[in-house]
Coordinates of C-alpha atoms and ligand atoms in Angstrom, one line a residue:
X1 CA -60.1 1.3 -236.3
X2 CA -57.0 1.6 -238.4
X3 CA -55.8 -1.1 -241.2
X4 CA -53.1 -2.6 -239.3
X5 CA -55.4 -2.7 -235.9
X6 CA -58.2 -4.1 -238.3
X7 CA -55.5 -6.7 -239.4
X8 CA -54.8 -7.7 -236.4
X9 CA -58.1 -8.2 -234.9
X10 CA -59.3 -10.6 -237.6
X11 CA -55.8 -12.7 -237.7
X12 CA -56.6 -13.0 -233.5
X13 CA -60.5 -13.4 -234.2
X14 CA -58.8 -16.6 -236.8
X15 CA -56.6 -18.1 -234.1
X16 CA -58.6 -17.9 -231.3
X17 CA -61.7 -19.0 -233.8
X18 CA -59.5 -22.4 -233.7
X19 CA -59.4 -23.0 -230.1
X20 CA -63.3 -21.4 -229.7
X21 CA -64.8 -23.9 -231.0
X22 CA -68.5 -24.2 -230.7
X23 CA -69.4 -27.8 -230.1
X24 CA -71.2 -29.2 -233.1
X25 CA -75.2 -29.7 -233.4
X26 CA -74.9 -33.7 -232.7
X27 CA -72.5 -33.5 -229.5
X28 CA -74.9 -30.5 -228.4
X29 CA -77.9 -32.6 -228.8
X30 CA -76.1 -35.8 -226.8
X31 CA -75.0 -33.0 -224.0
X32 CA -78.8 -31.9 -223.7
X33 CA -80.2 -35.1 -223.5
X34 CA -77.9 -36.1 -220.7
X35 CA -79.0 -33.6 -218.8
X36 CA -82.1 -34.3 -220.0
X37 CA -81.4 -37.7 -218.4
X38 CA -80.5 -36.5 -215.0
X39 CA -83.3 -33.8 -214.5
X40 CA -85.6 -36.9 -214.6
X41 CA -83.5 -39.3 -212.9
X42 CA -83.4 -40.7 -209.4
X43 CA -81.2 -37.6 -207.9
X44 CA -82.9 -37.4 -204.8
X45 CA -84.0 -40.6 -204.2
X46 CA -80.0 -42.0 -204.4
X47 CA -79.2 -38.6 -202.3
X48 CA -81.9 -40.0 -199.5
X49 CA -80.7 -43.6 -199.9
X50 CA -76.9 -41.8 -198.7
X51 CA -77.9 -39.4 -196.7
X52 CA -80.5 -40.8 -194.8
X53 CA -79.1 -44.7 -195.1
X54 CA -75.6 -43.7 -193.8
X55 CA -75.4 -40.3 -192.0
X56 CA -72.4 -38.0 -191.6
X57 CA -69.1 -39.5 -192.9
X58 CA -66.2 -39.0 -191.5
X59 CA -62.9 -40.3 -193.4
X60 CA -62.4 -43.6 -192.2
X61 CA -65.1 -44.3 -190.1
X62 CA -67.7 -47.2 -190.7
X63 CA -70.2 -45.2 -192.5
X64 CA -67.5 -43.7 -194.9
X65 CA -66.5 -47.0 -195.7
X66 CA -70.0 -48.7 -195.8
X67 CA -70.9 -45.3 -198.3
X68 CA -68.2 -46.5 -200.3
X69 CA -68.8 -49.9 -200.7
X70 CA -72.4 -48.6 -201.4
X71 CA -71.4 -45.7 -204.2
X72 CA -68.9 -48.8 -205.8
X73 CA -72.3 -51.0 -206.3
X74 CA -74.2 -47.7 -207.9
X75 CA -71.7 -47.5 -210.3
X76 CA -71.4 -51.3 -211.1
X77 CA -75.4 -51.0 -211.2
X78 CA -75.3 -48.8 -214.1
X79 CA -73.7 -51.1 -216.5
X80 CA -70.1 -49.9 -215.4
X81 CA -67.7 -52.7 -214.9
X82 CA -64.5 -51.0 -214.5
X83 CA -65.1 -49.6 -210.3
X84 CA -62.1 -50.0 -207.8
X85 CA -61.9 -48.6 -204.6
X86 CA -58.3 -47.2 -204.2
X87 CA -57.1 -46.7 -200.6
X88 CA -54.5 -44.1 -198.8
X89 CA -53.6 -44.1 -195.2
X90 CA -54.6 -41.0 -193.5
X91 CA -52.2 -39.9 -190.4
X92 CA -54.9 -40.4 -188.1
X93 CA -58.8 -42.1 -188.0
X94 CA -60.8 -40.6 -185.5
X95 CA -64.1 -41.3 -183.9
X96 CA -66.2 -38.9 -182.1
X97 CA -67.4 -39.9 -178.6
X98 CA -69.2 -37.9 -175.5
X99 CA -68.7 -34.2 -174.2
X100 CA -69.8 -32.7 -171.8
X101 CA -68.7 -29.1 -170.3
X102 CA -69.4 -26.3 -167.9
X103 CA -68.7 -23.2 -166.8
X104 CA -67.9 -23.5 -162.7
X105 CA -67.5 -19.9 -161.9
X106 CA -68.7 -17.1 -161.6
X107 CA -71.7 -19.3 -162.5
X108 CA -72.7 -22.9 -162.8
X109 CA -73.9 -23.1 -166.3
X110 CA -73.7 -25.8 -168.8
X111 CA -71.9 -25.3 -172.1
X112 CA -72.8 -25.9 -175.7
X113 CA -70.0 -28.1 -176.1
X114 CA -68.5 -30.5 -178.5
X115 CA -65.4 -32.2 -179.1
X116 CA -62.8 -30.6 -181.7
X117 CA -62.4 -33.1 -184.8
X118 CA -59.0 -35.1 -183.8
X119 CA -59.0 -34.2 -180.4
X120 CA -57.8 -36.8 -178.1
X121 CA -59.9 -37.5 -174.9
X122 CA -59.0 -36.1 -171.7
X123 CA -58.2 -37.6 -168.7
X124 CA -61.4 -39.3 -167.0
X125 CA -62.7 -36.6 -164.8
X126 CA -62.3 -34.1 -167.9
X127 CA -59.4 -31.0 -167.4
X128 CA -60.3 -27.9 -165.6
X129 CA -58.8 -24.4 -165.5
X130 CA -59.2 -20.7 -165.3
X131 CA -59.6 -19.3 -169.0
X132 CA -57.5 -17.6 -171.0
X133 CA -58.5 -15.9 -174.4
X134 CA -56.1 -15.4 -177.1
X135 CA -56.8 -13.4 -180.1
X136 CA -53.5 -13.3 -181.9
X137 CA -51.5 -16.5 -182.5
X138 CA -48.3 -14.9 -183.5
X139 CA -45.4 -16.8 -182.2
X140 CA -43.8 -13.7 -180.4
X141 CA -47.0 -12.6 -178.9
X142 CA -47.9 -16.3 -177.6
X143 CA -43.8 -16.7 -176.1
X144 CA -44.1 -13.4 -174.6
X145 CA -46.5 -14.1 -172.2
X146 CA -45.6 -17.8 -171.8
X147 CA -46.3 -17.8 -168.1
X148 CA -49.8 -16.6 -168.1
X149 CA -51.1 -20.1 -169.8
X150 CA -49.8 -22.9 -167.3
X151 CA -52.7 -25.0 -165.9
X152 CA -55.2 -22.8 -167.9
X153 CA -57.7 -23.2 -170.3
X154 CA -57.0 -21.5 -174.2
X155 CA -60.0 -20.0 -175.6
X156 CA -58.9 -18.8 -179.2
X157 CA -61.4 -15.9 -180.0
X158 CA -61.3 -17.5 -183.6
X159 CA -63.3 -14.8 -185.6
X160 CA -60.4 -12.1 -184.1
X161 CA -57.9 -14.6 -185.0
X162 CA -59.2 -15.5 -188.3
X163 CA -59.6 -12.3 -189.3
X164 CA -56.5 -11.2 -192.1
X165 CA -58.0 -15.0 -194.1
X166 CA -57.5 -18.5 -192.7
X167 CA -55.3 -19.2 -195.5
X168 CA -52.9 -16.3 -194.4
X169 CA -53.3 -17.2 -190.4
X170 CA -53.7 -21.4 -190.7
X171 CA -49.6 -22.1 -190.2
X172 CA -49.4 -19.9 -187.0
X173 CA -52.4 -21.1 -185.8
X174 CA -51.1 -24.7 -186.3
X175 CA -47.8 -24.3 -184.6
X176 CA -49.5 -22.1 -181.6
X177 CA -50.9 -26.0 -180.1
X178 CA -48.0 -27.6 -179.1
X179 CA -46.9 -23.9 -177.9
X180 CA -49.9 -23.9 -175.5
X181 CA -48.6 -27.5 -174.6
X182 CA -45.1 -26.9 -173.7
X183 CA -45.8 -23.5 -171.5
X184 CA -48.3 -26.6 -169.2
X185 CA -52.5 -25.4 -170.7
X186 CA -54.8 -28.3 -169.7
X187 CA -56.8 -28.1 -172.7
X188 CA -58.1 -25.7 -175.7
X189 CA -61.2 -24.5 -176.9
X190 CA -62.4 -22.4 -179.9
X191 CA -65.0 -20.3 -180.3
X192 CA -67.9 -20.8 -182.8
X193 CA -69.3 -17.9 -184.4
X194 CA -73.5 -18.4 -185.3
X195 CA -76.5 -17.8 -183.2
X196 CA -78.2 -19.9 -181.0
X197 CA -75.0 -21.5 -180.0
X198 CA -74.8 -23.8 -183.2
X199 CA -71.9 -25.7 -184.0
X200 CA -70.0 -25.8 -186.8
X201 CA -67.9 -28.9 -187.0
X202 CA -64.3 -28.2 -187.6
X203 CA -60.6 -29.6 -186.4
X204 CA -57.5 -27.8 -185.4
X205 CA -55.3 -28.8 -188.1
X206 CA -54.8 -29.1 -192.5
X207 CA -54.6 -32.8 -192.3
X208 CA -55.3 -35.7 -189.5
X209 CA -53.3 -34.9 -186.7
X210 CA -54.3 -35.4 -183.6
X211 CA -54.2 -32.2 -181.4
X212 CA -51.5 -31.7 -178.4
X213 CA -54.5 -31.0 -176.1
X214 CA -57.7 -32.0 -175.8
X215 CA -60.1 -29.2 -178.0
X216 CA -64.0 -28.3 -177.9
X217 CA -65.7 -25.8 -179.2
X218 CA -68.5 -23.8 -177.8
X219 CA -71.4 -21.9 -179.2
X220 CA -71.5 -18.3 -179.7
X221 CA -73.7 -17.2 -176.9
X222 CA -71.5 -19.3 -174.4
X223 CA -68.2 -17.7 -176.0
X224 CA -69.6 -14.0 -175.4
X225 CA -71.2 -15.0 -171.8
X226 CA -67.6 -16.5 -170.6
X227 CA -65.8 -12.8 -172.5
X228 CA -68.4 -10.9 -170.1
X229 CA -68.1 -12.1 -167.2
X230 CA -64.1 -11.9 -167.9
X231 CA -64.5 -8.0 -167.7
X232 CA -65.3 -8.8 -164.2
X233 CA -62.7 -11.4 -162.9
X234 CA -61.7 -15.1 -163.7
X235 CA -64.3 -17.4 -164.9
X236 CA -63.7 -21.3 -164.4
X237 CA -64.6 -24.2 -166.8
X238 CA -64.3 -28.0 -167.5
X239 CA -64.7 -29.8 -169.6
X240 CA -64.8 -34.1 -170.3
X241 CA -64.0 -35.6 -174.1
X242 CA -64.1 -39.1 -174.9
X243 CA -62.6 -40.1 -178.6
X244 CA -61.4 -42.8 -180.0
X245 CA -58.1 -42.3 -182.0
X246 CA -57.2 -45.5 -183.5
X247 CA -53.6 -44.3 -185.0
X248 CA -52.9 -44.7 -188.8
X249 CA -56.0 -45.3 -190.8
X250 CA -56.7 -46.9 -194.2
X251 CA -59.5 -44.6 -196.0
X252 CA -61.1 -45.7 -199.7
X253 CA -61.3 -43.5 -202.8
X254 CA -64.0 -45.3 -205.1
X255 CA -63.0 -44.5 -208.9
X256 CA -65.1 -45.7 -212.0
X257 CA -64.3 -45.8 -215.7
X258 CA -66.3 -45.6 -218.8
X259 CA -63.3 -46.0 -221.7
X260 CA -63.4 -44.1 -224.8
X261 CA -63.9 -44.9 -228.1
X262 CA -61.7 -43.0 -229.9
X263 CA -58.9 -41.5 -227.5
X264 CA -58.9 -44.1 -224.8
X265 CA -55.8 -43.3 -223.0
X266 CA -57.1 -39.7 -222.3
X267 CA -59.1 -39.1 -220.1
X268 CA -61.6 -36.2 -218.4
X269 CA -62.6 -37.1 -214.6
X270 CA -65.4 -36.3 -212.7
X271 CA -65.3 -35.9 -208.8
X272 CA -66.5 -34.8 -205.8
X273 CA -66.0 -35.7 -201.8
X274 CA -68.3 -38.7 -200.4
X275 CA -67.1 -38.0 -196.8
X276 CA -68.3 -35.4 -194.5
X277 CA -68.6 -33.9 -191.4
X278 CA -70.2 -35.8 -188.6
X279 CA -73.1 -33.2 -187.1
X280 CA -75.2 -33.6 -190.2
X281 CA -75.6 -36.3 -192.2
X282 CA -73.4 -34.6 -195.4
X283 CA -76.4 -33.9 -197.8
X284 CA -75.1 -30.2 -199.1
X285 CA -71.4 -31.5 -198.2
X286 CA -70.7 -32.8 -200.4
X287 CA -73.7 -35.6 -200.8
X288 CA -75.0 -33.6 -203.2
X289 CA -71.9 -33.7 -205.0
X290 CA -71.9 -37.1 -205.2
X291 CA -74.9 -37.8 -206.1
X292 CA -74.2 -35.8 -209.0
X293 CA -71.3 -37.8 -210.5
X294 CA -73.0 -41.0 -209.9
X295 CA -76.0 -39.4 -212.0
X296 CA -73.3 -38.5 -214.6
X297 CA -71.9 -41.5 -214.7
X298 CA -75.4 -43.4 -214.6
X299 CA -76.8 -40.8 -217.5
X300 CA -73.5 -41.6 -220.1
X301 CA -73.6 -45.5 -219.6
X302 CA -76.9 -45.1 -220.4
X303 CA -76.2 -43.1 -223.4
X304 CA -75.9 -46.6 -225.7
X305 CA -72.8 -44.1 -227.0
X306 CA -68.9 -44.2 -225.7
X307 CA -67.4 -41.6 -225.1
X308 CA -64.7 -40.3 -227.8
X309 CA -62.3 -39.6 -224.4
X310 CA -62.9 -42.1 -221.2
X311 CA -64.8 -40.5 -218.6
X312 CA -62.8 -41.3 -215.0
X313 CA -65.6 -40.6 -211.6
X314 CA -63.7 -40.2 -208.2
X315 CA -66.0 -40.3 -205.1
X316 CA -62.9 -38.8 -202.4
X317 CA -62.4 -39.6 -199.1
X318 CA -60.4 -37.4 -196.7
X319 CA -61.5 -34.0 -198.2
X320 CA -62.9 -32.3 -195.2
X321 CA -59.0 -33.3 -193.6
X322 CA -57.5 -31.7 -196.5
X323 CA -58.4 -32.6 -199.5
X324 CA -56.3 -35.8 -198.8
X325 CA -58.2 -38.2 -201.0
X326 CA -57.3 -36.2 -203.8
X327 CA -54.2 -35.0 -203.4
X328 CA -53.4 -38.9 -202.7
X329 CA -54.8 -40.1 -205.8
X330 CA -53.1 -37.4 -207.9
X331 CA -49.9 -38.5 -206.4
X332 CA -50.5 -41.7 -206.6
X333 CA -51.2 -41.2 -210.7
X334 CA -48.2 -38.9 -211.5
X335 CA -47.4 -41.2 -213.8
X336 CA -50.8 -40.8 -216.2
X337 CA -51.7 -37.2 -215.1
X338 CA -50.5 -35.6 -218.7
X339 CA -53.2 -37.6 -220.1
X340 CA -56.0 -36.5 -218.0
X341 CA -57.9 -33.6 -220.1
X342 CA -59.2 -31.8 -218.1
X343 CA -61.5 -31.8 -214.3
X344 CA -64.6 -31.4 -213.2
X345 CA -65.2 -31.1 -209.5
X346 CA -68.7 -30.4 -207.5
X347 CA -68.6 -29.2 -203.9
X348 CA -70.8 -26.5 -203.6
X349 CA -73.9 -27.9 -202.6
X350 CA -77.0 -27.7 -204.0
X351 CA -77.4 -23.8 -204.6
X352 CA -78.8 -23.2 -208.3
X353 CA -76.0 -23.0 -210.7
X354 CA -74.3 -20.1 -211.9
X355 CA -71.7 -21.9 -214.2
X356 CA -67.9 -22.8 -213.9
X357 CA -65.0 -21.7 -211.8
X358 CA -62.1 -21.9 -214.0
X359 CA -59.5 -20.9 -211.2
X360 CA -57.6 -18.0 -212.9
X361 CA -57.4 -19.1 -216.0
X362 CA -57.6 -16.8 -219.0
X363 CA -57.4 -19.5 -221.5
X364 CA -59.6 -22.2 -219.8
X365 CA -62.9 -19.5 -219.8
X366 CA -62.0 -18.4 -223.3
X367 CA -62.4 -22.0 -224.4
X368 CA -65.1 -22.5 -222.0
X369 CA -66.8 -19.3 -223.4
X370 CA -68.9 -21.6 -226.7
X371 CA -69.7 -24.1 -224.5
X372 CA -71.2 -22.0 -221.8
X373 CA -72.8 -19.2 -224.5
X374 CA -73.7 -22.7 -226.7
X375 CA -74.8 -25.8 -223.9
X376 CA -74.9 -24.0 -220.4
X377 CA -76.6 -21.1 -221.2
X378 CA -80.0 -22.7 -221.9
X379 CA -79.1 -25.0 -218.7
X380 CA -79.2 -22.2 -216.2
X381 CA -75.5 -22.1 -215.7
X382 CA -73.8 -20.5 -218.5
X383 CA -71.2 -18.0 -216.4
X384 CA -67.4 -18.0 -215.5
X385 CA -65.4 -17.3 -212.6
X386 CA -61.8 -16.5 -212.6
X387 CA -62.1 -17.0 -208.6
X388 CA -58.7 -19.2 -207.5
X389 CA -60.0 -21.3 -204.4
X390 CA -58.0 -24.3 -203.0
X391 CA -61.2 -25.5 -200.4
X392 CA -61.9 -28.8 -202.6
X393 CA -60.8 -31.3 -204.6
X394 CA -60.2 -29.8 -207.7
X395 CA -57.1 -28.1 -206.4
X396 CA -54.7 -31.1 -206.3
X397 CA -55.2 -30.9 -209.9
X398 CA -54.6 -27.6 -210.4
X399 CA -51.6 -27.3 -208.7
X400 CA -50.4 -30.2 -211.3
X401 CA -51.3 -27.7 -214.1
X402 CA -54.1 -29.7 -215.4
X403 CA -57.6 -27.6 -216.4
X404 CA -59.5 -27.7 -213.6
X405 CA -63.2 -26.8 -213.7
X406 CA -65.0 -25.8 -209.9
X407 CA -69.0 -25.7 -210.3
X408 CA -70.1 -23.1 -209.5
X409 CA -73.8 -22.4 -207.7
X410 CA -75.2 -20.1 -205.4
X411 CA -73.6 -20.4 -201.9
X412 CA -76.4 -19.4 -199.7
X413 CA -78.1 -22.6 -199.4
X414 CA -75.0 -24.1 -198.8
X415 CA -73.6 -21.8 -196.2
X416 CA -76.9 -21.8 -194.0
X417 CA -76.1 -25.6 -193.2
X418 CA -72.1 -26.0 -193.8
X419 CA -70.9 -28.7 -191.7
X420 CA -74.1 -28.1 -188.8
X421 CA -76.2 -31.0 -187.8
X422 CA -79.1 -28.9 -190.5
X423 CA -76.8 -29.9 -193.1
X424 CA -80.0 -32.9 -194.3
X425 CA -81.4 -34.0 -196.6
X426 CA -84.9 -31.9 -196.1
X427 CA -82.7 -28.9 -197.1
X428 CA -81.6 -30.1 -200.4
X429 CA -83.9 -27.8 -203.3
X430 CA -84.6 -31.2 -205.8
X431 CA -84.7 -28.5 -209.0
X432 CA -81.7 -26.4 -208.5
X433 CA -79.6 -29.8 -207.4
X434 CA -80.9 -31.5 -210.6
X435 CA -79.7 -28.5 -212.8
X436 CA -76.2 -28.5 -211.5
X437 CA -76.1 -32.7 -211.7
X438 CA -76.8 -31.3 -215.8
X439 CA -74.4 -28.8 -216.0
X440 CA -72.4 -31.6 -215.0
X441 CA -73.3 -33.9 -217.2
X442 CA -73.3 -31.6 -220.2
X443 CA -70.1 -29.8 -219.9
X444 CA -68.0 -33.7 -219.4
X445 CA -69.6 -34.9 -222.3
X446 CA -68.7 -31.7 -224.8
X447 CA -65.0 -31.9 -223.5
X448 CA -65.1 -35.4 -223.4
X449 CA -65.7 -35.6 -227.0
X450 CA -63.6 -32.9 -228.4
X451 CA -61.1 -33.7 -230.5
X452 CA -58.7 -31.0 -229.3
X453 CA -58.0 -30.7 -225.4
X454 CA -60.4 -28.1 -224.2
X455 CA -56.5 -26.3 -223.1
X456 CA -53.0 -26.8 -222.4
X457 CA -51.7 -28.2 -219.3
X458 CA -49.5 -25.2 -217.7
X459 CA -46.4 -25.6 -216.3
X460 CA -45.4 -25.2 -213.1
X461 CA -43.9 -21.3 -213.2
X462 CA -47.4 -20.5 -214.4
X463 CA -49.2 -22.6 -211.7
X464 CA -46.7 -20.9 -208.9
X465 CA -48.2 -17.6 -210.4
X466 CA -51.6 -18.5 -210.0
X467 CA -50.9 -19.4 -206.3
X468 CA -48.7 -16.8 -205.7
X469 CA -51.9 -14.2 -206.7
X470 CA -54.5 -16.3 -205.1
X471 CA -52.2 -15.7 -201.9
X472 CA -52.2 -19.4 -201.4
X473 CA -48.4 -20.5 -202.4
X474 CA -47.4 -20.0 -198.1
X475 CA -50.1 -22.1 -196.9
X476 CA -50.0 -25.2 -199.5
X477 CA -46.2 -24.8 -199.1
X478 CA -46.5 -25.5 -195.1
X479 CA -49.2 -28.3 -195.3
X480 CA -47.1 -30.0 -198.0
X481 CA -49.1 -30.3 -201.0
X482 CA -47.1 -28.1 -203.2
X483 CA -43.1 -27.2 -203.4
X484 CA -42.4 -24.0 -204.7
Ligands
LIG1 ZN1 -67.2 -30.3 -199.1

């Protein structure tokens, strides 16, 4: 190494010594005794009380209201007095009803069937049509063979169509519905894609509209039977739906405050999705999220210690329609977002921990770096992902240039059961969903007490970056959630 390098390096090793800081001894103690706090506490016995006391919870519906009021009471039960629940309207409420469906010829068979999520019912007697498989969505492919699809039945081969990324295919995809409408289909129906003819819930659409058609889906084996006996002429189904789409619907974020000591008007938040598919009863999705801020929050107010920053927890609704709890709430708090430190978002299910996401960003993992090598480590979870995802809540915040922190765990647990009537509570591992509720626990409280911002807000150039790499800008662009 030469002088001048040599120079260099130390001047950088100065600066970046600044913004590295390791966290000192008494804030590191406080972190590990929170997650003390929460390896001990009542994680699965709150996770059983929602799971099991509630079941699946759809945005809007009954039991994602009655979880709601339920999570607001937890937090009031800790000692927290500042808990609202703050509303949005979503486009559309819907409520799953019956399905039934059946392949007519070349053989009677019944279907593993199920409604699409936001499909309106059909007619009484169900629809009923030759089928037609599509397995490219582009618009000139579809309007080229316009003919071919009136009075018929859509199946969209979905793993085909899927195939370049959802992300890249989702607008096409979108717009192909009312397409199928206007050239006179009956009804659509997508394919699922795991063995044994399981379901995984789903809807048409990036937000709650209601689909042009009535949508099912069917299971794998039924999918490749019907593609079969294609080979060998027309195959007819039917199918019956009954939903209930009640129009505009009013659905609850439930936010909780502990206020800080020292810088009370900024403030780190804590959040994850208390709504969830409908098959299951949401324990990986996200309950086990949840559960994890409400341990958080129930670990610091019992702490006998403010916080230096005040700690915000967000229980979302509408993230399985879009992340539309969040994205809602972010909107509706423009006004306060440059005071909001930093995020810390949970979605992953309960997979042991690896560490953080830090969604691209250079300068969030470099600060992160003492706190993971100093805190996490020990915890089980001291790596860092540059990985750029927009699948959960922390994104709204991202695209708002605010540090945004993803946990990050081991997938495969989570995966097996994702949005599946397995997705229970019996699945949930009590050790490895107690370590990530401390990672949780530790990381808030070591930015929450830092002096310094853990980093920068960016501006929106750089955020436009990040998306533009991730591959993401087109999509967020076309649901609305970002302007380029
Ligand atoms: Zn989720």
């Amino acid at each position: 190494m030469n002088f001048r390098r040599a120079l260099m390096v130390s001047f950088l090793f100065l600066f970046l010594g600044g913004l590295m800081a390791e966290p000192n001894a008494e804030v590191r103690e406080t972190a590990d005794r929170l997650a003390g706090s929460v390896y001990i506490g009542p994680s699965m016995h709150t996770l059983r009380e929602l799971t099991d006391g509630f079941g699946g919870r759809l945005s809007g519906s009954p039991a994602h209201n009655h979880a709601a009021e339920w999570a607001a009471a937890k937090f009031r039960s800790y000692g927290i007095q500042d808990v609202r629940l703050e509303s949005f309207t979503m486009a559309n409420g819907w409520t799953r009803g019956t399905a039934h469906g059946q392949m007519l010829s070349p053989m009677a068979r019944t279907l593993h069937l199920e409604s699409l999520g936001w499909s309106p019912s059909t007619p009484a007697g169900g629809v009923k049509g030759e089928v037609v498989v599509v397995e490219d969505v582009a618009p000139g492919i579809l309007k080229a063979q316009t003919e071919k699809f009136k009075g018929k039945i859509v199946l969209l081969n979905l793993s085909k169509i899927l195939a370049p990324g959802w992300v890249k295919v989702l607008p096409a995809l979108e717009q192909s519905y009312p397409f199928f409408r206007n050239a006179g289909a009956v009804g659509l129906v997508f394919s699922d894609r795991d063995r044994n003819n399981v379901l995984n819930a789903t809807s048409g659409y990036w937000g709650a509209d209601l689909l042009p058609l009535p949508g099912a889906q069917i299971g794998m084996e039924d999918w490749q039977l019907i593609r079969r006996s294609l080979e060998n002429g027309p195959v007819t189904v039917e199918f019956e739906l009954q939903n209930v789409t009640p129009g505009p619907t009013e659905v609850q974020n439930v936010i909780a405050e502990i206020r800080g000591s020292q810088q009370p008007d900024e403030w780190i938040l804590i959040g994850a999705h208390l709504d969830s598919w409908d098959y299951g009863t949401g324990a990986q999705d996200n309950g086990t999220g949840s559960v994890m801020v409400l341990e958080v929050a129930r670990a610091i107010a019992a702490l006998g210690q403010k916080p230096r920053r005040s700690i915000r927890f967000a229980l979302w609704g509408g993230e399985e329609e879009g992340l539309l709890g969040s994205y809602a709430y972010t909107q509706a708090h423009l006004g306060e977002l440059s005071k909001c430190v930093a995020v810390l978002n949970t979605d992953n299910g309960s997979g042991h921990p690896k560490g953080w996401k830090v969604e691209s960003r250079e300068d969030l993992k470099t600060a992160m770096q003492p706190i993971s090598d100093s805190v996490l480590k020990d915890l089980g979870g001291g790596d860092l992902s540059l990985e750029t995802t927009y699948d959960t809540d922390h994104g709204p915040f991202m695209l708002q240039g605010i540090p945004a922190l993803d946990l990050w765990v081991d997938m495969k647990p989570y995966v097996e059961v994702h949005h599946k009537s397995s997705d229970t509570y019996d699945k949930v591992d009590p050790v490895d969903f107690k370590a990530g509720g401390a990672i949780v626990a530790a990381t808030a409280w070591v930015i929450a007490q830092d002096p310094k911002p853990i980093a920068p807000h960016i501006d929106h150039a750089a955020v436009a970056q990040i998306l533009k790499k991730a591959e993401l800008d087109g999509l967020l662009t076309f649901v609305g959630q970002w302007k380029p």
